Amino acid sequence: DAGITQSPRYKITETGRQVTLMCHQTWSHSYMFWYRQDLGHGLRLIYYSAAADITDKGEVPDGYVVSRSKTENFPLTLESATRSQTSVYFCASKTGSSYEQYFGPGTRLTVT
Amino acid sequence: KNEVEQSPQNLTAQEGEFITINCSYSVGISALHWLQQHPGGGIVSLFMLSSGKKKHGRLIATINIQEKHSSLHITASHPRDSAVYICAVQPFGNEKLTFGTGTRLTIIP
């Protein structure tokens, strides 16, 4: 299906485990973003990517790793999950010539 | 102080009322976005503004660049308008968005 998808949609994991959240878009958008959404903070940028093999830190990158070997995929890895990483994670993408971002459906992650 | 401030944080109104949500920001911007998020749902872009006013159905968004202020209006509000409305700005020369914390709107039938 065309669009931007995230998987899994829901995940429960234990403290210390490694978790990878997937984001896939079919539009060949050059820019991709990872956000987390927490009550009282709104959306905060974790990492973003301007193109394949180009990534940069956002506002809250600690504890997260990203890669972008293909334009359409932008996985987010929590190397050793902590309870403070319990959140809803949104992926988004956009073209290089537009300001509008398109958001995925979100992944609700609970770290126990 | 956050770069993007929204008010009110929460708003409850009766069906049919005219709704206004405000957004103030402190930096120079290329564009301002209004987003909608239904409970448990994804995030949808409503408007992207760099000047003036835009209208889509019962929704109207305005922006005053000099005053660094934008408003989102909903006319003839309906319970299905109940959602969180998020303002986000795109600072000059920056591909990243800065978000407000959102306004939770509840429309009572």
PDB file of N, CA and C in Angstrom, chain A residues 4 14 35 77 91 101 106:
ATOM      1  N   ILE A   4       2.907   5.903   4.313  1.00  0.00           N
ATOM      2  CA  ILE A   4       3.939   5.729   5.325  1.00  0.00           C
ATOM      3  C   ILE A   4       3.403   4.799   6.401  1.00  0.00           C
ATOM      4  N   GLU A  14      11.010  -5.293  27.913  1.00  0.00           N
ATOM      5  CA  GLU A  14      11.563  -5.156  29.254  1.00  0.00           C
ATOM      6  C   GLU A  14      12.763  -4.213  29.248  1.00  0.00           C
ATOM      7  N   TYR A  35       9.864  11.027  15.841  1.00  0.00           N
ATOM      8  CA  TYR A  35       9.431  11.831  16.967  1.00  0.00           C
ATOM      9  C   TYR A  35       8.943  10.913  18.077  1.00  0.00           C
ATOM     10  N   THR A  77      16.294   2.317  16.580  1.00  0.00           N
ATOM     11  CA  THR A  77      16.652   1.265  17.539  1.00  0.00           C
ATOM     12  C   THR A  77      16.907   1.860  18.912  1.00  0.00           C
ATOM     13  N   CYS A  91       6.791   8.354  13.045  1.00  0.00           N
ATOM     14  CA  CYS A  91       7.691   8.569  11.936  1.00  0.00           C
ATOM     15  C   CYS A  91       7.002   9.525  10.963  1.00  0.00           C
ATOM     16  N   GLN A 101       4.916  17.710   6.192  1.00  0.00           N
ATOM     17  CA  GLN A 101       5.329  16.385   6.629  1.00  0.00           C
ATOM     18  C   GLN A 101       4.115  15.466   6.693  1.00  0.00           C
ATOM     19  N   GLY A 106       1.977   5.723  14.046  1.00  0.00           N
ATOM     20  CA  GLY A 106       2.510   5.686  15.396  1.00  0.00           C
ATOM     21  C   GLY A 106       2.735   4.274  15.915  1.00  0.00           C
TER      22      GLY A 106
END
